[in-house]
PDB file of C-alpha atoms in Angstrom:
ATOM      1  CA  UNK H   6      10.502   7.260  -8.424  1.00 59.00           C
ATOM      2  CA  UNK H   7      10.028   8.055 -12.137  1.00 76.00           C
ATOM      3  CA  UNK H   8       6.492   8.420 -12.140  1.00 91.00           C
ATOM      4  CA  UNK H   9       5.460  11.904 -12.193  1.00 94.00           C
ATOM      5  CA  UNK H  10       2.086  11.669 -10.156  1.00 96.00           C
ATOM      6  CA  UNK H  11       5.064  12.236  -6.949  1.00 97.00           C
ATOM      7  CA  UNK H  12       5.080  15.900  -8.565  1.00 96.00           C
ATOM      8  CA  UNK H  13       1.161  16.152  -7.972  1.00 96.00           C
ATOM      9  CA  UNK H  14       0.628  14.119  -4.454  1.00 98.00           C
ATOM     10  CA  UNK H  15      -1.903  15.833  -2.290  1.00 98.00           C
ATOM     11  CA  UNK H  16       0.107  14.394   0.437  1.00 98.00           C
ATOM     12  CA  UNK H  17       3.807  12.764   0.898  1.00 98.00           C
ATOM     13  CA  UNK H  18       4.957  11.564   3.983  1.00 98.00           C
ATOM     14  CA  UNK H  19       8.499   9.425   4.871  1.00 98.00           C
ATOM     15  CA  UNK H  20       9.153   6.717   7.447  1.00 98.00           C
ATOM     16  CA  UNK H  21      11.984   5.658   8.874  1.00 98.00           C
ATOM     17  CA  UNK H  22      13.137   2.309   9.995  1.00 98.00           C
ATOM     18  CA  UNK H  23      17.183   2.634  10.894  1.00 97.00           C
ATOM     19  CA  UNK H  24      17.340   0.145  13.897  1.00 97.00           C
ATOM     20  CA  UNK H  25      15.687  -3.254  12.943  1.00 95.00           C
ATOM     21  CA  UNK H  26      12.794  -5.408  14.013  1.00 96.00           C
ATOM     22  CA  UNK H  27      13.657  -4.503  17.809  1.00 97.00           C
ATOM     23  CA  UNK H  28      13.710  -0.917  17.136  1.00 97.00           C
ATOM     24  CA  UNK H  29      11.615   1.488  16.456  1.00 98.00           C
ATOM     25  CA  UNK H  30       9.680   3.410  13.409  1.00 98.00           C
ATOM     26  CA  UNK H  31       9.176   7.019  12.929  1.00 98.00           C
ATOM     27  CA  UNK H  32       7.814   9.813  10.997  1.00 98.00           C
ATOM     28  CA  UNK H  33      10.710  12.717  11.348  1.00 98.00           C
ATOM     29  CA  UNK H  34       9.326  15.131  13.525  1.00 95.00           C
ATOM     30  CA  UNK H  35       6.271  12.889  13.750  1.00 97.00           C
ATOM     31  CA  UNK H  36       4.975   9.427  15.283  1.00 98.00           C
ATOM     32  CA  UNK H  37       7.607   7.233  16.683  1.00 98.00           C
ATOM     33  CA  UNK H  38       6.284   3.747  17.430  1.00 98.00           C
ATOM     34  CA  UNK H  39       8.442   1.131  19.377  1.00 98.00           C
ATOM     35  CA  UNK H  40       8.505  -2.458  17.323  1.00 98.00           C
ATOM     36  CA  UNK H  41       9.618  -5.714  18.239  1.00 98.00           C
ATOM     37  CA  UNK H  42       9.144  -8.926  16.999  1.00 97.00           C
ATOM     38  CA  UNK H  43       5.616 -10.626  16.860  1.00 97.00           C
ATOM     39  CA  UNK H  44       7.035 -13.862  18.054  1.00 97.00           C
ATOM     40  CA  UNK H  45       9.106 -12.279  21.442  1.00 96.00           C
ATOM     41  CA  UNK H  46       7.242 -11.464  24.205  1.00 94.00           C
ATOM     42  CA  UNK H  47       9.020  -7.711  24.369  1.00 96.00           C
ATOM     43  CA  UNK H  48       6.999  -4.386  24.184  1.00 96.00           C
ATOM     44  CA  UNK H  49       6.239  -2.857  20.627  1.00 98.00           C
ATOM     45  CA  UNK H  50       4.253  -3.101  17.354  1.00 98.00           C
ATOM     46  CA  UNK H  51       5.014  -5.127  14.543  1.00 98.00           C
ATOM     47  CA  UNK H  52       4.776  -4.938  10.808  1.00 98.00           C
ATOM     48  CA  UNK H  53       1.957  -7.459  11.127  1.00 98.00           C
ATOM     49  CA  UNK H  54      -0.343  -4.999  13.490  1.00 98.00           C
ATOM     50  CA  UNK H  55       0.894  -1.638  11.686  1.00 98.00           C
ATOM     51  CA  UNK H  56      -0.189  -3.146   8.080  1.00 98.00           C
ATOM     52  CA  UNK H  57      -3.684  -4.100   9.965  1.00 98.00           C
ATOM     53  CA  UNK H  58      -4.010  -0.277  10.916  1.00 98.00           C
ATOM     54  CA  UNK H  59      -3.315   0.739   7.952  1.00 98.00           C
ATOM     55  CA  UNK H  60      -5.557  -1.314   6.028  1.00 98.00           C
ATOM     56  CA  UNK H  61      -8.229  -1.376   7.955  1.00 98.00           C
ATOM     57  CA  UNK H  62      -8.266   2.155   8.503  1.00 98.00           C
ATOM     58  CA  UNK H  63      -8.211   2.890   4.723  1.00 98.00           C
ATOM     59  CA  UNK H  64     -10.830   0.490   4.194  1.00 98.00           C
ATOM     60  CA  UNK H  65     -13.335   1.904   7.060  1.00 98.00           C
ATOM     61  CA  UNK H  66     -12.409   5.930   5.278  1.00 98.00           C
ATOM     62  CA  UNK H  67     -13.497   4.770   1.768  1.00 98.00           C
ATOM     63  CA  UNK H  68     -16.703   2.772   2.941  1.00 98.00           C
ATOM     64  CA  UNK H  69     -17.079   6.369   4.980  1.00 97.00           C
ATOM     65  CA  UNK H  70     -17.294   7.967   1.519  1.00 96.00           C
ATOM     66  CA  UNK H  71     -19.490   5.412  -0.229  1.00 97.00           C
ATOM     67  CA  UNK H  72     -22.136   5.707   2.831  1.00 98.00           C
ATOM     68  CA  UNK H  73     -22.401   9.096   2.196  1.00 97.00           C
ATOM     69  CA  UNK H  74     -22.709   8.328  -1.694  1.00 96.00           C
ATOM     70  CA  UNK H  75     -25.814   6.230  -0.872  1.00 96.00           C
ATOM     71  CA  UNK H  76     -26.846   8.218   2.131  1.00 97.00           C
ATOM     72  CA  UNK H  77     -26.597   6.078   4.172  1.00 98.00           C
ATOM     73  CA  UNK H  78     -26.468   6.312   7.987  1.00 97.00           C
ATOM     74  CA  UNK H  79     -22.357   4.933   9.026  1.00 97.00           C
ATOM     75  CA  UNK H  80     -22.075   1.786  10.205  1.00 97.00           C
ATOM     76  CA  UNK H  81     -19.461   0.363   8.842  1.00 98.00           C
ATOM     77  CA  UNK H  82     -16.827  -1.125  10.196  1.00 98.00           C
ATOM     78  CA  UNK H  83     -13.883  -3.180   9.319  1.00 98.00           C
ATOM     79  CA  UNK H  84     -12.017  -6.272  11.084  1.00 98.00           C
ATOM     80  CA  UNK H  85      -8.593  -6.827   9.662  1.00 98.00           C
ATOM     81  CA  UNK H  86      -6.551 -10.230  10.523  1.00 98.00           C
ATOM     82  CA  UNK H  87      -3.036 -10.460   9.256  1.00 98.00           C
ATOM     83  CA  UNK H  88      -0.840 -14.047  10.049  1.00 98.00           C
ATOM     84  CA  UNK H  89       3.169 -14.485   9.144  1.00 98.00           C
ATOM     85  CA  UNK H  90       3.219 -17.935   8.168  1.00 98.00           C
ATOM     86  CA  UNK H  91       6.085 -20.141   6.663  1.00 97.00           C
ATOM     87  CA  UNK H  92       9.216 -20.988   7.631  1.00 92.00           C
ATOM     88  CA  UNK H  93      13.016 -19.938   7.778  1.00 85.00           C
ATOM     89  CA  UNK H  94      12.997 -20.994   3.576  1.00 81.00           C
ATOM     90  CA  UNK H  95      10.195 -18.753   3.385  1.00 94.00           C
ATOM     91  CA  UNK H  96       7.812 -16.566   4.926  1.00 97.00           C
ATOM     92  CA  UNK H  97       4.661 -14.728   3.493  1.00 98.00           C
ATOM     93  CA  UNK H  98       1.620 -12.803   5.166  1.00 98.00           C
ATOM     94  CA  UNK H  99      -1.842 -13.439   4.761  1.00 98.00           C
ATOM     95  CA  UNK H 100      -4.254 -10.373   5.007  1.00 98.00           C
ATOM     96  CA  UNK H 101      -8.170 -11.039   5.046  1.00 98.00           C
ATOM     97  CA  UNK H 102     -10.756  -7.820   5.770  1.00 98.00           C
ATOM     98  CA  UNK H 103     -14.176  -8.271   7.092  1.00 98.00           C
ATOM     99  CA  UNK H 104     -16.451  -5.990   6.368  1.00 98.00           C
ATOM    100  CA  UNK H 105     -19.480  -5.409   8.711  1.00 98.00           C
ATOM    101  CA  UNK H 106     -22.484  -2.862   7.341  1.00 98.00           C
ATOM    102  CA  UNK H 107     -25.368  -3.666  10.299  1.00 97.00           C
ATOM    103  CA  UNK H 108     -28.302  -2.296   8.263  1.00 96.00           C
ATOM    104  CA  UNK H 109     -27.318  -2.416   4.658  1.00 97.00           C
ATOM    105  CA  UNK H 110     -29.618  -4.900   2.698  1.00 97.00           C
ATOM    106  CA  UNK H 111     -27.204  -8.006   1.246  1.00 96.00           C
ATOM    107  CA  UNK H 112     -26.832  -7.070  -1.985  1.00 97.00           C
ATOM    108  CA  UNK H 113     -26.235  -3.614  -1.435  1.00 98.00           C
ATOM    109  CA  UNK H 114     -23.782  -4.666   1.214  1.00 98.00           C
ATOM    110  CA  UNK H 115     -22.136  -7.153  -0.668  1.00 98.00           C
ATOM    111  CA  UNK H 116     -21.943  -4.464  -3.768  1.00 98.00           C
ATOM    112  CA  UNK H 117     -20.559  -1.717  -1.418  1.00 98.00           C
ATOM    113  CA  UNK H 118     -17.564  -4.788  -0.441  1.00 98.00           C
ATOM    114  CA  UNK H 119     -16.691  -5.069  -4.021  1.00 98.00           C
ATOM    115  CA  UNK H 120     -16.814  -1.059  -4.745  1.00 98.00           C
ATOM    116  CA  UNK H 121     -14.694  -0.730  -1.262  1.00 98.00           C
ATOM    117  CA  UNK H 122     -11.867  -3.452  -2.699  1.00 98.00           C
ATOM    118  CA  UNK H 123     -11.434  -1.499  -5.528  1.00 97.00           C
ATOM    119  CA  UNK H 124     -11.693   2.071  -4.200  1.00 97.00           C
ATOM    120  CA  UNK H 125      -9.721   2.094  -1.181  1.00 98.00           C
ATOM    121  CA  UNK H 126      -5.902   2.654  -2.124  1.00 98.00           C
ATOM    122  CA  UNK H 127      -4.249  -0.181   0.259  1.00 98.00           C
ATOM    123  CA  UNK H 128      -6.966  -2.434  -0.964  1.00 98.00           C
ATOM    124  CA  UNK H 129      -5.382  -1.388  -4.562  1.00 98.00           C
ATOM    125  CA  UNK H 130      -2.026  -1.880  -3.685  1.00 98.00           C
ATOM    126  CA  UNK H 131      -2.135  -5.517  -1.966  1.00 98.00           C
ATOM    127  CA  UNK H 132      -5.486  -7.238  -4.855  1.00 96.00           C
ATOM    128  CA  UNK H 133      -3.116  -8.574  -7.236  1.00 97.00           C
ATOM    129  CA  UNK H 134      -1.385 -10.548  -4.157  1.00 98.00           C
ATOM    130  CA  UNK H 135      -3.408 -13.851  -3.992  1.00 97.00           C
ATOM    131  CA  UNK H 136      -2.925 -13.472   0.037  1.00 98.00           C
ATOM    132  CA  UNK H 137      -5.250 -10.809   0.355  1.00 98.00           C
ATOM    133  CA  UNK H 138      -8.986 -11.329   0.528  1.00 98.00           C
ATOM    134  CA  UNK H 139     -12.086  -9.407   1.475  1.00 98.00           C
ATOM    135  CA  UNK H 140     -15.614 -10.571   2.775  1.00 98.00           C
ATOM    136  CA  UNK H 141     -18.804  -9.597   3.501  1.00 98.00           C
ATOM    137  CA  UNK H 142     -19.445 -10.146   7.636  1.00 97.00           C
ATOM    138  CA  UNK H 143     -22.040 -12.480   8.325  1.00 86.00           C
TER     139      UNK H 143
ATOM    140  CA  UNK B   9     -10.150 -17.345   4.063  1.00 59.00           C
ATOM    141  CA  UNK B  10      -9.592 -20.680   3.095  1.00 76.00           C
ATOM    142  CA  UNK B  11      -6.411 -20.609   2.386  1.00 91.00           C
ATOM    143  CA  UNK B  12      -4.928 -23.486   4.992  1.00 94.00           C
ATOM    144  CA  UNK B  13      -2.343 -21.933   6.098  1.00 96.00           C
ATOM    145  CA  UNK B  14      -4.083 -19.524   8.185  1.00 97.00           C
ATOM    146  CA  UNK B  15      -3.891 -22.883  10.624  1.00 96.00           C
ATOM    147  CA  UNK B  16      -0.480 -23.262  10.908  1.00 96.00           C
ATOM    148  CA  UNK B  17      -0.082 -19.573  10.802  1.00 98.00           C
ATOM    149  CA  UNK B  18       3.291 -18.636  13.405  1.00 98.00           C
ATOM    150  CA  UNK B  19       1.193 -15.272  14.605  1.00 98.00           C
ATOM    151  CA  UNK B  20      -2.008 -13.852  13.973  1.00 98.00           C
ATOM    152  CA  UNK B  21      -2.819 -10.588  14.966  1.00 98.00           C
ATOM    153  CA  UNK B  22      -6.698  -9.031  14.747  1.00 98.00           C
ATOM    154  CA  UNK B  23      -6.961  -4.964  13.933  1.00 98.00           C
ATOM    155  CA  UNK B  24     -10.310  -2.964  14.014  1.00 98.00           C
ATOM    156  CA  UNK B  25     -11.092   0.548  12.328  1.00 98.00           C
ATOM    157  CA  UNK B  26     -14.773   0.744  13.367  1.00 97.00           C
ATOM    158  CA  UNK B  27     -15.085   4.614  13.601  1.00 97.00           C
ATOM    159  CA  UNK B  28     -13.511   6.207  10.107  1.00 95.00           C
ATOM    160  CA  UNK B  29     -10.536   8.016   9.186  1.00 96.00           C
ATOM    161  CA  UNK B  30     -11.532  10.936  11.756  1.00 97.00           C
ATOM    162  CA  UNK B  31     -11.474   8.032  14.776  1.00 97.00           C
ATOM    163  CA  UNK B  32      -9.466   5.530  15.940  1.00 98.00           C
ATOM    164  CA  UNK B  33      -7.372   2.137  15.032  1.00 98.00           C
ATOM    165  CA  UNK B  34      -7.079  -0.692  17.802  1.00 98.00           C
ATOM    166  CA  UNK B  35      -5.663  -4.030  18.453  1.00 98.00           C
ATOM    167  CA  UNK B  36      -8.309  -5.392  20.781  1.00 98.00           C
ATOM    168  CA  UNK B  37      -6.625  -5.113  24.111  1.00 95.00           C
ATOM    169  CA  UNK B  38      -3.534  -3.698  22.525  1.00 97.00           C
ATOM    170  CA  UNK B  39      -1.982  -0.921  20.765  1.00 98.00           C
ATOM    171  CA  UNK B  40      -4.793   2.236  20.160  1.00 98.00           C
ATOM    172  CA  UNK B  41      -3.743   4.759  17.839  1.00 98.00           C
ATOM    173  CA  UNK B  42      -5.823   7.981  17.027  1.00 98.00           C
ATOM    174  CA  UNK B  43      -6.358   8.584  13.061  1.00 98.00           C
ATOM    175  CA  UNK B  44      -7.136  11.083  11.177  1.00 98.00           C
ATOM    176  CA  UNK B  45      -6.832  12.858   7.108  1.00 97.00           C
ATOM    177  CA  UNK B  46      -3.554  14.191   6.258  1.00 97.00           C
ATOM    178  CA  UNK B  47      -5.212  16.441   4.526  1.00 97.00           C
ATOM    179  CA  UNK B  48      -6.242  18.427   7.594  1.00 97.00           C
ATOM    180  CA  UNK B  49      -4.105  19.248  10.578  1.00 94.00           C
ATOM    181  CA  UNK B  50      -6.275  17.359  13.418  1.00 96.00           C
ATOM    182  CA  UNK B  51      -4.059  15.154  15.436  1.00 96.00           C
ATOM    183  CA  UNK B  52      -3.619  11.751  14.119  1.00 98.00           C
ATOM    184  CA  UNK B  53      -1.847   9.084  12.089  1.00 98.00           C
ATOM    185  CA  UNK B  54      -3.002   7.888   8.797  1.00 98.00           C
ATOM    186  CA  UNK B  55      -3.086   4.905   6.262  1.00 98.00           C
ATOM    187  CA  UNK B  56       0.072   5.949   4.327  1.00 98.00           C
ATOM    188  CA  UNK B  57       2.194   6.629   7.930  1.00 98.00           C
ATOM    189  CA  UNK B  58       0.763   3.284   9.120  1.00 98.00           C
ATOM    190  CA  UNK B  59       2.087   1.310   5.655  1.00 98.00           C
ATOM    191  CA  UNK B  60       5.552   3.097   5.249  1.00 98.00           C
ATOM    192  CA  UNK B  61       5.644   1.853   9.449  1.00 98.00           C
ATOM    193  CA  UNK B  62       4.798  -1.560   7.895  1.00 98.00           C
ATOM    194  CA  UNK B  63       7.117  -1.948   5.225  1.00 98.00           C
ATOM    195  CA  UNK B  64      10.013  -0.065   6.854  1.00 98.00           C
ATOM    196  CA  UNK B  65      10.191  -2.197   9.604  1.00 98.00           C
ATOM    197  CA  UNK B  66       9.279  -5.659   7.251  1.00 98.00           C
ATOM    198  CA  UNK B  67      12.281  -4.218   5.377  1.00 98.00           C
ATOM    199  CA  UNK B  68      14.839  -3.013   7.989  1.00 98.00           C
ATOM    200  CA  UNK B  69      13.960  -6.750   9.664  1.00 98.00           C
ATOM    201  CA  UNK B  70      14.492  -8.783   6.643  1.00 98.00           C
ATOM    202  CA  UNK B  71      17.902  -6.734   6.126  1.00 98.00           C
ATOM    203  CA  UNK B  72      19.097  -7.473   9.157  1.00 97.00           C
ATOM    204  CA  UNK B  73      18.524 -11.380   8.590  1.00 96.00           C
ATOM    205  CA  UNK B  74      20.602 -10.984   5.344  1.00 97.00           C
ATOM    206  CA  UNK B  75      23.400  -8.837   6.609  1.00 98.00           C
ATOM    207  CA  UNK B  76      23.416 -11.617   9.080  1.00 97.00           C
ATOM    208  CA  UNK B  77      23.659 -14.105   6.325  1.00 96.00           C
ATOM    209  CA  UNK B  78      26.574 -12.375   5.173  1.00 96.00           C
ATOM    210  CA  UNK B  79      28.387 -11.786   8.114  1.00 97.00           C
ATOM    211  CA  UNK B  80      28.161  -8.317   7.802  1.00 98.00           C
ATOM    212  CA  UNK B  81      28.079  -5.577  10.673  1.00 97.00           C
ATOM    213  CA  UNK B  82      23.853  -4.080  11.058  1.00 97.00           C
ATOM    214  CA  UNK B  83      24.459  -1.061   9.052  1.00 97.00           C
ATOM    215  CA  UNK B  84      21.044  -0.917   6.989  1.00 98.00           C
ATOM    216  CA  UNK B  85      18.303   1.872   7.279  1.00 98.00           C
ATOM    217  CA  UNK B  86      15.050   2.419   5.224  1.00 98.00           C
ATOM    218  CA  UNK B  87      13.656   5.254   4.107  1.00 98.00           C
ATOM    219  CA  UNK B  88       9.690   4.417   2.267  1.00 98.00           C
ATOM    220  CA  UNK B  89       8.019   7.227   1.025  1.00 98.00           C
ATOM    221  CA  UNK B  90       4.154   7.364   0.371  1.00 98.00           C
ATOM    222  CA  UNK B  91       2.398   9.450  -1.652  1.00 98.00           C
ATOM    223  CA  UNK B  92      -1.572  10.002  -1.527  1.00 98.00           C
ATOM    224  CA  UNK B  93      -2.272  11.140  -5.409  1.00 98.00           C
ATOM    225  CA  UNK B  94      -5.204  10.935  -7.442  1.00 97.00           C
ATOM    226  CA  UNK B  95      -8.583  13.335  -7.690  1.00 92.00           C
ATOM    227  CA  UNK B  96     -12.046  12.425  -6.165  1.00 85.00           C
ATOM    228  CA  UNK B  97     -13.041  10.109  -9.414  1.00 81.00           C
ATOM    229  CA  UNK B  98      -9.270   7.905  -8.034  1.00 94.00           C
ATOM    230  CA  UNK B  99      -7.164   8.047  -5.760  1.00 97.00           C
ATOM    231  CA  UNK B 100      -3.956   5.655  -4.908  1.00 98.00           C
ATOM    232  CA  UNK B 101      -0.814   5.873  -2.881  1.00 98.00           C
ATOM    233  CA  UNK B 102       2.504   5.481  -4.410  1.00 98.00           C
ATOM    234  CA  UNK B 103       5.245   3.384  -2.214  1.00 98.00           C
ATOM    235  CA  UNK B 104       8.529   4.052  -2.816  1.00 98.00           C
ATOM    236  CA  UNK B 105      11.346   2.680  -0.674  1.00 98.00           C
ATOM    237  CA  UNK B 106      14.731   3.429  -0.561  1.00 98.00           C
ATOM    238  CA  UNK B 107      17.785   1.404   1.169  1.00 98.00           C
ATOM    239  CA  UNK B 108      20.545   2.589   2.582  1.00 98.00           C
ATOM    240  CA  UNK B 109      23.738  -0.307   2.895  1.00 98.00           C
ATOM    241  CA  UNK B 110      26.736   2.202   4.144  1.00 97.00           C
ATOM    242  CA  UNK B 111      29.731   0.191   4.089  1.00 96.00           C
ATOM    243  CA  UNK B 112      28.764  -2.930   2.032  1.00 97.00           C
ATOM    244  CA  UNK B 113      30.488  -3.241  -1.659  1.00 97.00           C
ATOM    245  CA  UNK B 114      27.874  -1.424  -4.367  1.00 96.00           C
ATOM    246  CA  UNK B 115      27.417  -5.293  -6.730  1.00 97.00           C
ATOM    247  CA  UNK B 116      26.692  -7.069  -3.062  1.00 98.00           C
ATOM    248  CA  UNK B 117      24.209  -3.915  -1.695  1.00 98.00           C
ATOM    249  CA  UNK B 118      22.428  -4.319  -4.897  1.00 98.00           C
ATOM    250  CA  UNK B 119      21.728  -7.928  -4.645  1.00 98.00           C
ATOM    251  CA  UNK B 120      20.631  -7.463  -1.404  1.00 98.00           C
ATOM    252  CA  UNK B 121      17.973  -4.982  -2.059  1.00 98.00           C
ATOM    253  CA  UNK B 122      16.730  -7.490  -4.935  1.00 98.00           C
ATOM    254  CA  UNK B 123      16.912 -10.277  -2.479  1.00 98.00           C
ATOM    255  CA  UNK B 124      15.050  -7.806   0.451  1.00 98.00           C
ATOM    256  CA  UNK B 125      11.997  -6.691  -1.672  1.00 98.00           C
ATOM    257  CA  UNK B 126      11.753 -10.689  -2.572  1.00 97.00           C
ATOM    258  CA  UNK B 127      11.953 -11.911   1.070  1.00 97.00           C
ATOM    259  CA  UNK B 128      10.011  -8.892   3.307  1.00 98.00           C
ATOM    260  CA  UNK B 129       6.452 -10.406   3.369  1.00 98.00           C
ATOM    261  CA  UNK B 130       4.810  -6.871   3.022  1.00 98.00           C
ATOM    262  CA  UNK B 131       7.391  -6.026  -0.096  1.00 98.00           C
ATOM    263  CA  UNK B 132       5.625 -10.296  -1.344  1.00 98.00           C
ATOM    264  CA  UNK B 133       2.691  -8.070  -0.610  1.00 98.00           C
ATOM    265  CA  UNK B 134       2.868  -5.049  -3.311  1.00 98.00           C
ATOM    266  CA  UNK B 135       5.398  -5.908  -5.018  1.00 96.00           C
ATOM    267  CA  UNK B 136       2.885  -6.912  -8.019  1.00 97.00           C
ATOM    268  CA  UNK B 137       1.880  -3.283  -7.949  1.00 98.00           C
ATOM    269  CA  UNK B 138       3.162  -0.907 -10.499  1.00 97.00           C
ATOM    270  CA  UNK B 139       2.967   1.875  -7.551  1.00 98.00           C
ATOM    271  CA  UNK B 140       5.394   0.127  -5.403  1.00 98.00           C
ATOM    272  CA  UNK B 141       9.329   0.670  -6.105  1.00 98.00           C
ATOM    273  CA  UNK B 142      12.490  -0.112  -4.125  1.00 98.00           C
ATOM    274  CA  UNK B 143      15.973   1.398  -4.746  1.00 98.00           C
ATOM    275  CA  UNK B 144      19.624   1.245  -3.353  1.00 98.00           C
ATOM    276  CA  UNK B 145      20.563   4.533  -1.762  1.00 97.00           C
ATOM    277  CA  UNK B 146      22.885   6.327  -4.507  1.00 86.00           C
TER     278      UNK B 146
END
């Protein structure tokens, strides 16, 4: 945690994940979300669903901001799918977003996807993985 | 997404954000969580909660596998930290995750956080990202 931009976050928050898969992940003095395995039929979230929120919640805030930018009326929204595939030797998640902007003329729309994958921080963090993709609804 | 393995994926798991960062993220018939800044104080989780719930939990379960592994007793707990930085021309979280290994020999904890942020699918994820950084508990 070397790089300085910690000293100058607008925001910081910590999570906590002391049990295990069937356990349960919290924000001290904040959310505290029961998770369980994706493949078990018990109650709970999973990192699968909880990346999905996250994504496609960062995605949806950003396109908020660029609909503004072109003032336009909002409509987007954003579908995220995440799979766990592999096997015990190896497992790896795939992440695709779909982007859906009901109104927007194509190229504008298709522009605003590209702007959106670059903007939104998640987007940032997971474009270098080859497992993450982003597409224009149809 | 062409990628082929979506087919033989083991889970797949759909998540919408079709409202905005003030709103709401759903798994269609599933888990609903209300969202909101974290720059204001309206009720709410948010993209950077929702990712350290990801990858502490991705983490803490892929720990467990490996303490397992090892025939050692579950004594692992995870601690990520995100950071929202950046100005209105950029913004971008910083991850930082930290693991805690009480009772397991210093050489073998380290090689276990190397092997974890290898293995977790969400650490596969970001782990190309210069913002993302794991550490052994001191």
């Amino acid at each position: 945690m070397i790089d300085k931009r910690w000293q100058d976050a607008l925001y910081i928050t910590e999570v906590i994940n002391d049990e295990g898969l069937e356990g349960h992940t919290y924000v001290p003095n904040g959310l505290k979300l029961k998770t369980s395995s994706p493949l078990n039929s018990n109650p709970g979230t999973n990192p699968e669903q909880l990346l999905g929120m996250s994504l496609s919640t960062c995605l949806e805030a950003t396109l908020q901001a660029i609909e503004r930018e072109h003032a336009l009326p909002h409509t987007a929204a954003v579908y995220v799918k995440v799979a766990f595939v592999g096997s015990k030797a190896h497992y790896e998640f795939l992440v695709h977003a779909e982007v859906s902007l009901p109104g927007v003329a194509p190229a504008l729309a298709q522009a605003m996807v590209t702007e959106v994958e670059d903007r939104c921080p998640v987007s940032q963090l997971l474009r270098q993985s080859a497992n993450y993709t982003i597409s224009l609804a149809k």
